[in-house]
Coordinates of C-alpha atoms in Angstrom, one line a residue:
M172 CA 0.0 0.0 0.0
F173 CA 2.8 2.5 0.9
D174 CA 5.5 1.4 -1.6
F175 CA 5.2 4.8 -3.4
L176 CA 6.7 6.5 -0.3
T177 CA 10.1 5.7 -1.6
S178 CA 9.5 8.1 -4.5
K179 CA 10.7 11.7 -4.5
N180 CA 8.3 14.2 -2.8
P181 CA 6.1 15.4 -5.6
K182 CA 5.7 19.2 -6.3
I183 CA 2.0 20.1 -6.1
L184 CA 0.5 23.6 -6.6
V185 CA -2.6 24.8 -4.7
V186 CA -4.6 27.7 -6.0
G187 CA -7.7 29.0 -4.2
D188 CA -9.2 30.8 -1.3
F189 CA -6.8 30.9 1.6
M190 CA -8.2 31.8 5.0
V191 CA -7.4 31.4 8.7
D192 CA -9.1 29.1 11.1
H193 CA -9.1 30.5 14.7
Y194 CA -9.9 28.1 17.6
I195 CA -10.8 29.3 21.0
W196 CA -10.9 26.5 23.6
C197 CA -13.2 27.2 26.5
D198 CA -14.6 25.8 29.7
C199 CA -18.3 26.1 30.5
E200 CA -19.6 25.6 34.0
R201 CA -22.9 27.6 33.9
I202 CA -25.7 29.2 31.9
S203 CA -26.0 33.0 31.8
P204 CA -28.7 34.5 34.0
E205 CA -29.2 37.2 31.3
A206 CA -30.2 34.8 28.5
P207 CA -30.3 31.0 27.9
V208 CA -26.7 30.9 26.6
M209 CA -23.5 29.3 27.9
V210 CA -21.0 31.4 29.9
V211 CA -17.5 30.3 28.8
K212 CA -14.0 31.1 29.9
S213 CA -11.2 31.1 27.3
K214 CA -8.4 28.7 28.2
K215 CA -6.4 28.4 25.0
E216 CA -6.5 29.6 21.4
D217 CA -4.6 28.9 18.2
K218 CA -4.7 29.8 14.6
R219 CA -4.4 27.3 11.7
L220 CA -4.3 27.4 7.9
G221 CA -7.8 27.2 6.7
G222 CA -9.7 26.8 3.4
A223 CA -7.1 26.2 0.6
G224 CA -4.5 26.5 3.4
N225 CA -5.8 23.3 5.0
V226 CA -5.3 21.5 1.6
Y227 CA -1.8 23.0 1.6
A228 CA -1.1 21.8 5.2
N229 CA -2.3 18.3 4.4
L230 CA -0.1 18.0 1.4
K231 CA 2.9 19.2 3.5
S232 CA 2.1 16.6 6.1
L233 CA 1.9 13.8 3.5
G234 CA 5.4 14.9 2.3
A235 CA 4.7 16.9 -0.8
D236 CA 6.7 19.9 -1.9
V237 CA 3.9 22.5 -2.0
Y238 CA 3.5 26.0 -3.4
A239 CA 0.5 28.2 -3.4
I240 CA -1.1 31.1 -5.3
G241 CA -3.8 33.2 -3.7
V242 CA -5.3 36.6 -2.9
I243 CA -5.3 38.1 0.6
G244 CA -6.1 41.4 2.3
D245 CA -3.7 43.8 4.0
D246 CA -4.6 42.6 7.5
E247 CA -3.4 40.4 10.4
S248 CA -4.9 37.3 8.9
G249 CA -3.1 38.0 5.6
K250 CA 0.2 38.4 7.5
F251 CA -0.4 35.1 9.2
L252 CA -0.8 33.4 5.8
Q253 CA 2.3 35.1 4.4
E254 CA 4.3 33.8 7.4
N255 CA 3.0 30.2 7.1
L256 CA 2.8 29.5 3.4
N257 CA 5.4 29.1 0.7
A258 CA 3.3 31.1 -1.8
K259 CA 2.7 34.0 -4.1
L260 CA -0.1 35.9 -2.3
F261 CA -1.4 38.9 -4.0
I262 CA -2.6 41.7 -1.7
E263 CA -5.9 43.2 -2.8
K264 CA -7.1 46.6 -1.5
D265 CA -10.4 46.6 0.6
R266 CA -10.3 42.8 0.8
K267 CA -10.6 41.0 4.1
T268 CA -8.7 37.8 4.5
P269 CA -11.4 35.4 5.7
L270 CA -11.1 34.6 9.4
K271 CA -13.3 31.9 10.9
S272 CA -13.3 31.9 14.7
R273 CA -14.7 28.8 16.4
I274 CA -15.5 28.7 20.1
L275 CA -15.3 25.2 21.5
S276 CA -16.3 23.9 24.9
H277 CA -15.3 20.3 25.9
S278 CA -14.2 19.7 22.3
Q279 CA -17.6 20.6 20.9
Q280 CA -18.1 23.6 18.6
V281 CA -20.7 25.9 20.1
L282 CA -20.3 29.0 17.9
R283 CA -18.5 30.1 14.7
L284 CA -17.9 33.8 13.9
D285 CA -16.9 34.6 10.3
D286 CA -15.0 37.9 9.6
E287 CA -14.9 38.4 5.8
N288 CA -16.5 40.4 3.0
D289 CA -18.0 39.4 -0.4
F290 CA -15.2 40.0 -2.8
E291 CA -14.6 39.1 -6.5
T292 CA -10.9 39.5 -7.4
K293 CA -9.8 42.0 -9.9
L294 CA -6.4 40.3 -10.1
E295 CA -7.4 37.5 -12.5
N296 CA -4.6 38.3 -15.1
E297 CA -2.0 38.4 -12.3
I298 CA -3.1 34.9 -11.0
I299 CA -3.1 33.4 -14.5
S300 CA 0.3 35.0 -15.4
E301 CA 1.9 33.6 -12.2
F302 CA 0.4 30.2 -12.9
K303 CA 1.8 30.2 -16.5
K304 CA 5.2 31.2 -15.2
I305 CA 5.6 28.3 -12.8
I306 CA 3.3 25.4 -13.8
K307 CA 5.8 23.3 -15.7
D308 CA 7.6 22.5 -12.5
F309 CA 4.6 20.7 -10.9
K310 CA 3.2 17.2 -11.0
A311 CA -0.4 18.1 -10.0
V312 CA -2.6 21.2 -9.3
I313 CA -5.5 21.6 -6.9
L314 CA -8.1 24.4 -7.2
S315 CA -9.6 24.8 -3.8
D316 CA -12.8 26.9 -4.3
Y317 CA -14.6 28.3 -1.2
K318 CA -16.5 30.9 -3.1
K319 CA -14.4 33.8 -1.6
G320 CA -13.7 35.3 -5.0
T321 CA -10.3 34.0 -6.0
L322 CA -11.4 31.3 -8.5
S323 CA -13.5 33.2 -11.0
D324 CA -14.9 31.7 -14.1
K325 CA -12.0 33.2 -16.1
V326 CA -9.3 32.0 -13.7
C327 CA -10.7 28.4 -13.5
K328 CA -11.1 28.0 -17.2
E329 CA -7.6 29.4 -18.1
L330 CA -5.8 27.3 -15.4
I331 CA -7.6 24.1 -16.4
N332 CA -6.7 24.7 -20.1
I333 CA -3.1 25.4 -19.3
A334 CA -2.7 22.3 -17.1
N335 CA -4.4 20.1 -19.7
S336 CA -2.1 21.3 -22.4
L337 CA 0.8 20.2 -20.3
N338 CA -0.8 16.9 -19.3
I339 CA -0.7 17.8 -15.6
P340 CA -3.6 16.5 -13.4
I341 CA -5.8 19.3 -12.1
L342 CA -8.2 18.5 -9.3
V343 CA -11.1 20.8 -8.1
D344 CA -12.9 21.0 -4.8
P345 CA -16.0 22.7 -6.2
K346 CA -18.5 25.1 -4.7
G347 CA -21.9 26.4 -5.9
N348 CA -24.6 24.9 -8.2
D349 CA -22.9 25.5 -11.5
F350 CA -19.8 23.4 -12.3
S351 CA -19.4 24.8 -15.8
K352 CA -16.3 26.8 -14.9
Y353 CA -14.6 23.5 -13.9
K354 CA -15.2 21.8 -17.3
N355 CA -12.4 19.5 -18.4
A356 CA -10.7 19.2 -15.0
T357 CA -9.2 15.8 -14.2
L358 CA -11.8 15.4 -11.4
L359 CA -14.1 17.2 -9.0
T360 CA -14.8 16.1 -5.4
P361 CA -18.4 17.2 -4.7
N362 CA -20.2 15.7 -1.7
K363 CA -23.7 14.3 -2.2
K364 CA -25.5 17.6 -1.7
E365 CA -23.2 19.5 -4.0
A366 CA -23.5 16.9 -6.7
M367 CA -27.3 16.9 -6.5
N368 CA -27.4 20.7 -6.6
A369 CA -25.2 20.8 -9.7
L370 CA -27.3 18.1 -11.4
G371 CA -30.6 19.8 -10.4
I372 CA -31.9 16.6 -8.7
D373 CA -33.3 15.6 -5.3
S374 CA -31.9 12.2 -5.0
L375 CA -28.9 10.0 -6.0
D376 CA -30.9 6.8 -6.1
N377 CA -29.6 6.0 -9.6
L378 CA -26.0 6.7 -8.6
E379 CA -24.3 5.2 -11.6
F380 CA -26.4 7.2 -14.0
F381 CA -25.8 10.5 -12.3
I382 CA -22.1 10.1 -11.6
K383 CA -21.6 9.2 -15.2
K384 CA -23.7 12.3 -16.2
L385 CA -21.3 14.5 -14.1
K386 CA -18.4 12.9 -16.0
D387 CA -20.0 13.5 -19.4
D388 CA -21.4 16.9 -18.8
Y389 CA -18.2 18.4 -17.5
G390 CA -15.6 16.5 -19.6
L391 CA -14.0 14.9 -16.5
K392 CA -11.3 12.1 -16.7
Y393 CA -12.7 10.7 -13.4
S394 CA -16.1 11.4 -11.8
I395 CA -16.1 11.3 -8.0
I396 CA -18.8 11.9 -5.4
T397 CA -17.9 11.7 -1.7
L398 CA -20.6 9.8 0.2
S399 CA -19.9 10.7 3.8
E400 CA -20.1 7.6 6.0
E401 CA -20.6 5.4 2.9
G402 CA -17.2 6.2 1.4
I403 CA -16.3 7.5 -2.1
A404 CA -18.0 6.7 -5.4
V405 CA -15.8 6.9 -8.5
F406 CA -16.6 6.4 -12.1
D407 CA -13.9 5.7 -14.8
E408 CA -15.3 3.2 -17.2
K409 CA -17.8 1.9 -14.6
L410 CA -19.0 2.7 -11.1
H411 CA -16.9 1.7 -8.0
I412 CA -17.8 2.3 -4.4
I413 CA -14.8 2.6 -2.1
P414 CA -16.1 1.9 1.5
A415 CA -15.4 4.4 4.3
K416 CA -12.9 3.5 6.9
A417 CA -13.9 5.8 9.8
L418 CA -14.9 4.1 13.1
E419 CA -15.5 7.2 15.1
V420 CA -16.6 10.7 14.0
Y421 CA -16.0 13.7 16.2
D422 CA -15.7 16.6 13.6
V423 CA -16.0 16.6 9.8
T424 CA -14.2 19.9 9.5
G425 CA -11.6 19.8 6.7
A426 CA -12.3 16.2 5.7
G427 CA -12.9 17.2 2.1
D428 CA -9.6 19.1 2.1
S429 CA -7.7 16.0 3.2
V430 CA -9.4 13.9 0.6
I431 CA -8.5 16.1 -2.4
A432 CA -4.9 16.5 -1.0
M433 CA -4.5 12.7 -0.9
L434 CA -6.0 12.3 -4.4
A435 CA -3.6 14.9 -5.8
Y436 CA -0.6 13.4 -4.0
A437 CA -1.4 9.9 -5.4
L438 CA -2.2 11.0 -8.9
S439 CA 1.0 13.0 -9.0
L440 CA 2.9 9.7 -8.5
N441 CA 0.8 8.0 -11.2
I442 CA -1.1 5.8 -8.7
D443 CA -4.3 4.2 -10.0
I444 CA -7.4 6.2 -9.3
L445 CA -9.1 3.4 -7.3
K446 CA -6.0 3.0 -5.0
A447 CA -5.9 6.8 -4.7
C448 CA -9.5 6.7 -3.5
E449 CA -8.7 4.0 -1.0
L450 CA -5.9 6.1 0.5
A451 CA -8.2 9.2 0.5
N452 CA -10.8 7.2 2.6
K453 CA -8.1 6.3 5.1
V454 CA -7.0 9.9 5.4
A455 CA -10.6 11.0 5.9
A456 CA -11.0 8.4 8.7
V457 CA -8.1 9.9 10.6
V458 CA -9.4 13.5 10.1
V459 CA -12.9 13.0 11.3
A460 CA -11.7 11.4 14.5
K461 CA -10.1 14.7 15.5
V462 CA -11.3 18.1 16.3
G463 CA -11.0 21.1 14.0
S464 CA -9.0 21.6 10.8
V465 CA -6.1 19.1 10.9
S466 CA -3.5 17.6 8.6
V467 CA -2.7 13.9 8.4
S468 CA 0.6 12.1 8.2
F469 CA 1.3 8.7 6.6
D470 CA 2.2 7.4 10.0
E471 CA -1.3 8.0 11.2
V472 CA -2.7 6.3 8.1
K473 CA -0.4 3.4 8.6
N474 CA -1.7 3.1 12.2
L475 CA -5.2 2.8 10.8
E476 CA -4.0 0.0 8.6
K477 CA -2.5 -2.1 11.4
S478 CA -4.5 -5.3 11.8
S479 CA -3.2 -6.2 15.3
F480 CA -4.4 -4.2 18.3
E481 CA -1.2 -5.4 20.0
D482 CA 0.6 -2.6 18.0
K483 CA -1.2 -0.1 20.3
I484 CA 0.7 -1.3 23.4
K485 CA 3.8 0.9 23.7
T486 CA 6.6 1.8 26.0
K487 CA 6.7 5.3 27.4
E488 CA 9.8 6.0 25.2
E489 CA 7.9 5.0 22.0
L490 CA 4.9 7.2 23.1
I491 CA 7.0 10.3 23.4
K492 CA 8.0 10.0 19.7
I493 CA 4.5 9.4 18.3
T494 CA 2.4 11.8 20.4
Q495 CA 4.3 15.0 19.7
N496 CA 2.1 18.0 18.9
K497 CA -1.0 16.1 19.9
K498 CA -3.5 16.9 22.6
I499 CA -3.0 13.9 25.0
V500 CA -5.6 12.6 27.3
F501 CA -4.3 10.3 30.0
T502 CA -6.0 8.0 32.5
N503 CA -4.8 5.0 34.5
G504 CA -6.0 2.0 36.4
C505 CA -5.9 -1.8 36.8
F506 CA -8.8 -2.6 34.4
D507 CA -8.7 -6.2 35.7
I508 CA -12.1 -7.3 34.4
L509 CA -13.2 -4.9 31.6
H510 CA -16.8 -4.0 31.9
F511 CA -19.4 -1.6 30.5
G512 CA -18.6 1.1 33.1
H513 CA -14.9 1.1 31.9
I514 CA -16.0 1.3 28.3
K515 CA -18.3 4.3 28.7
Y516 CA -15.7 6.1 30.9
L517 CA -12.9 5.6 28.3
E518 CA -15.2 6.6 25.4
K519 CA -15.9 9.9 27.2
A520 CA -12.2 10.4 27.9
K521 CA -11.3 10.0 24.3
K522 CA -13.5 12.9 23.2
L523 CA -11.4 15.4 25.3
G524 CA -8.4 15.4 23.0
D525 CA -6.6 13.9 20.0
I526 CA -5.0 10.8 21.6
L527 CA -6.2 8.7 24.6
V528 CA -3.3 7.0 26.5
I529 CA -4.1 4.5 29.2
G530 CA -1.5 3.8 31.9
L531 CA -2.0 0.2 33.0
N532 CA -0.8 -1.1 36.4
S533 CA 1.5 -4.1 35.9
D534 CA 0.8 -7.4 37.6
K535 CA 3.3 -6.7 40.3
S536 CA 1.8 -3.2 40.9
V537 CA -1.8 -4.7 41.1
K538 CA -0.7 -7.3 43.7
R539 CA 0.8 -4.6 45.9
L540 CA -2.3 -2.5 45.7
K541 CA -5.1 -5.2 45.8
G542 CA -3.5 -8.3 47.3
N543 CA -2.0 -11.6 46.0
D544 CA -5.3 -12.9 44.6
R545 CA -5.3 -10.1 42.0
P546 CA -5.1 -9.5 39.1
I547 CA -7.5 -12.0 37.6
N548 CA -6.1 -11.3 34.1
N549 CA -2.4 -10.8 33.5
E550 CA -1.1 -7.5 32.3
F551 CA -0.7 -8.6 28.6
N552 CA -4.3 -9.8 28.4
R553 CA -5.6 -6.6 30.2
A554 CA -3.6 -4.4 27.8
C555 CA -4.9 -6.3 24.7
M556 CA -8.5 -5.9 25.9
L557 CA -8.0 -2.2 26.3
A558 CA -6.1 -1.8 23.0
S559 CA -9.0 -3.6 21.1
L560 CA -11.3 -0.7 21.9
Y561 CA -11.3 1.6 18.8
F562 CA -11.3 4.8 20.9
V563 CA -8.2 3.8 22.9
D564 CA -5.1 5.0 21.0
Y565 CA -2.3 3.6 23.2
V566 CA -1.7 1.5 26.3
V567 CA 1.5 1.7 28.4
I568 CA 2.2 -0.6 31.3
F569 CA 3.9 0.8 34.5
D570 CA 5.4 -1.0 37.5
E571 CA 5.1 1.7 40.1
D572 CA 2.2 1.9 42.6
T573 CA 1.2 5.3 41.2
P574 CA 1.4 6.8 37.7
Y575 CA 3.3 9.9 38.9
E576 CA 6.5 9.0 37.2
L577 CA 4.8 8.1 33.9
I578 CA 2.7 11.3 33.9
S579 CA 5.9 13.3 34.6
F580 CA 7.5 11.6 31.6
L581 CA 4.6 11.8 29.1
K582 CA 3.4 15.3 30.1
P583 CA -0.2 14.8 28.9
D584 CA -2.5 17.8 28.5
I585 CA -5.5 16.3 30.4
L586 CA -5.6 13.9 33.3
V587 CA -8.9 12.0 33.6
K588 CA -10.2 10.4 36.8
G589 CA -13.5 9.1 38.0
A590 CA -15.9 11.5 39.6
D591 CA -15.4 9.7 42.9
Y592 CA -12.0 11.6 43.1
K593 CA -13.8 14.9 43.7
D594 CA -12.3 16.6 46.8
K595 CA -9.5 14.0 46.9
E596 CA -5.8 14.3 46.0
I597 CA -5.2 13.3 42.4
I598 CA -1.7 12.1 41.8
G599 CA -0.1 13.9 38.9
S600 CA -2.6 16.8 38.9
N601 CA 0.3 19.2 39.4
L602 CA 2.0 18.0 36.2
V603 CA -0.9 18.6 33.7
K604 CA -2.7 21.5 32.3
K605 CA -6.2 20.2 33.3
V606 CA -7.8 17.5 35.4
K607 CA -11.2 16.2 34.2
L608 CA -13.5 14.1 36.4
I609 CA -15.9 11.8 34.6
E610 CA -19.0 10.2 36.1
F611 CA -19.0 6.4 36.2
E612 CA -21.9 4.3 35.1
D613 CA -23.9 3.2 38.1
G614 CA -23.7 -0.4 39.2
F615 CA -20.4 -1.4 37.6
S616 CA -17.2 -2.3 39.4
T617 CA -14.6 -5.0 39.1
T618 CA -14.8 -5.7 42.8
N619 CA -18.5 -6.2 42.7
I620 CA -18.2 -8.5 39.7
I621 CA -15.7 -10.7 41.6
N622 CA -17.8 -10.7 44.8
R623 CA -20.8 -11.7 42.8
I624 CA -19.0 -14.6 41.2
K625 CA -17.7 -15.7 44.7
N626 CA -21.3 -15.5 46.1
D627 CA -22.7 -17.5 43.2
R628 CA -20.1 -20.3 43.9
K629 CA -21.0 -20.4 47.6
N630 CA -24.7 -20.6 46.7
R631 CA -24.1 -23.5 44.3
K632 CA -22.4 -25.4 47.1

């Protein structure tokens, strides 16, 4: 699947609407007395490349050599893009660089504020001229259209004609109900709703007919429709459905950007379109399991490919290497007999960040804490049961009585404990940014299960 990684990093050009995604992470503990709205306290904020910039970031993460062409305003958001893109960015008077501010509480988006203005570029000739000047050096082109005025009819048609004349794949993430300006592109990546709008229909019941109609109407080499949780439909000479790979969906922001980035990367290396769509599905599966606009690396896609959950059992040294620049959620315990209460607790913990790491007490540690008749299951079996849960990213076994040393080494962002720790000392709380208490499901505990088994045995006698 990943043999092509030995190839040189392909040069890919992104042209389109570049913007800034602004995330404000908040805590919410009450409702306002003035109105039925949440009162939030800002804890952290960050800015990321958005729109066509997210396509650019995904290509960089995959290993491509990326360059960009776009139009920005003379403002702070424009400066952010200039500092973070290898690009020719034309500054246009009176234009606002689109800034999308998202307020999130407990990893859930509660509000989005867009700061932008409707703007059709007057710099069409400059964009086309720059494209002509550099296009021969690239193996693929992406037009990332967010209807912010950069990709006018004239720009799209000229760029597609130039790329076709040089036999360079040109892929388009389309917007709007009229796809005529994208005619003769290599492929488009509309979702179901966009495809139906462009075709003027209410249903895709006859998928093969309509996906072929898109191909014929717009002179595409390949016709593609992304089908959300159903995967990707692609028509070359016949219809193929590439099933989705996602097991969990937290946020679909940027999934389309990641899909077109992977398709362009694959086609630039002459990979078959069906294999390219398989890879795009895997990339999308990684993206939707995270919060916000994110880029995806091949290491993450490879992890999705792994057939054995034993690969999720790591040493602390291995974890340091693979969890960099991720929001790490950490919890710990013996997890001797895995039950429904554990599963719900861990599922809630996963939603608090990017990666959930479980510190698992070793057999020696459990015996010291709970007596010589414990654990019931050995540490390897316990680790495998935890690792088999799709929302658990990694398990690390520790020998100490407490996880303090492990927490000190991993430096997680969030430490999760059960709600029964309220008003109690939480070991390692001084080493993390935040402690989160999660309510347990009533009526579930390993000790109760063991006692019930013992009582059943006594009653049988």
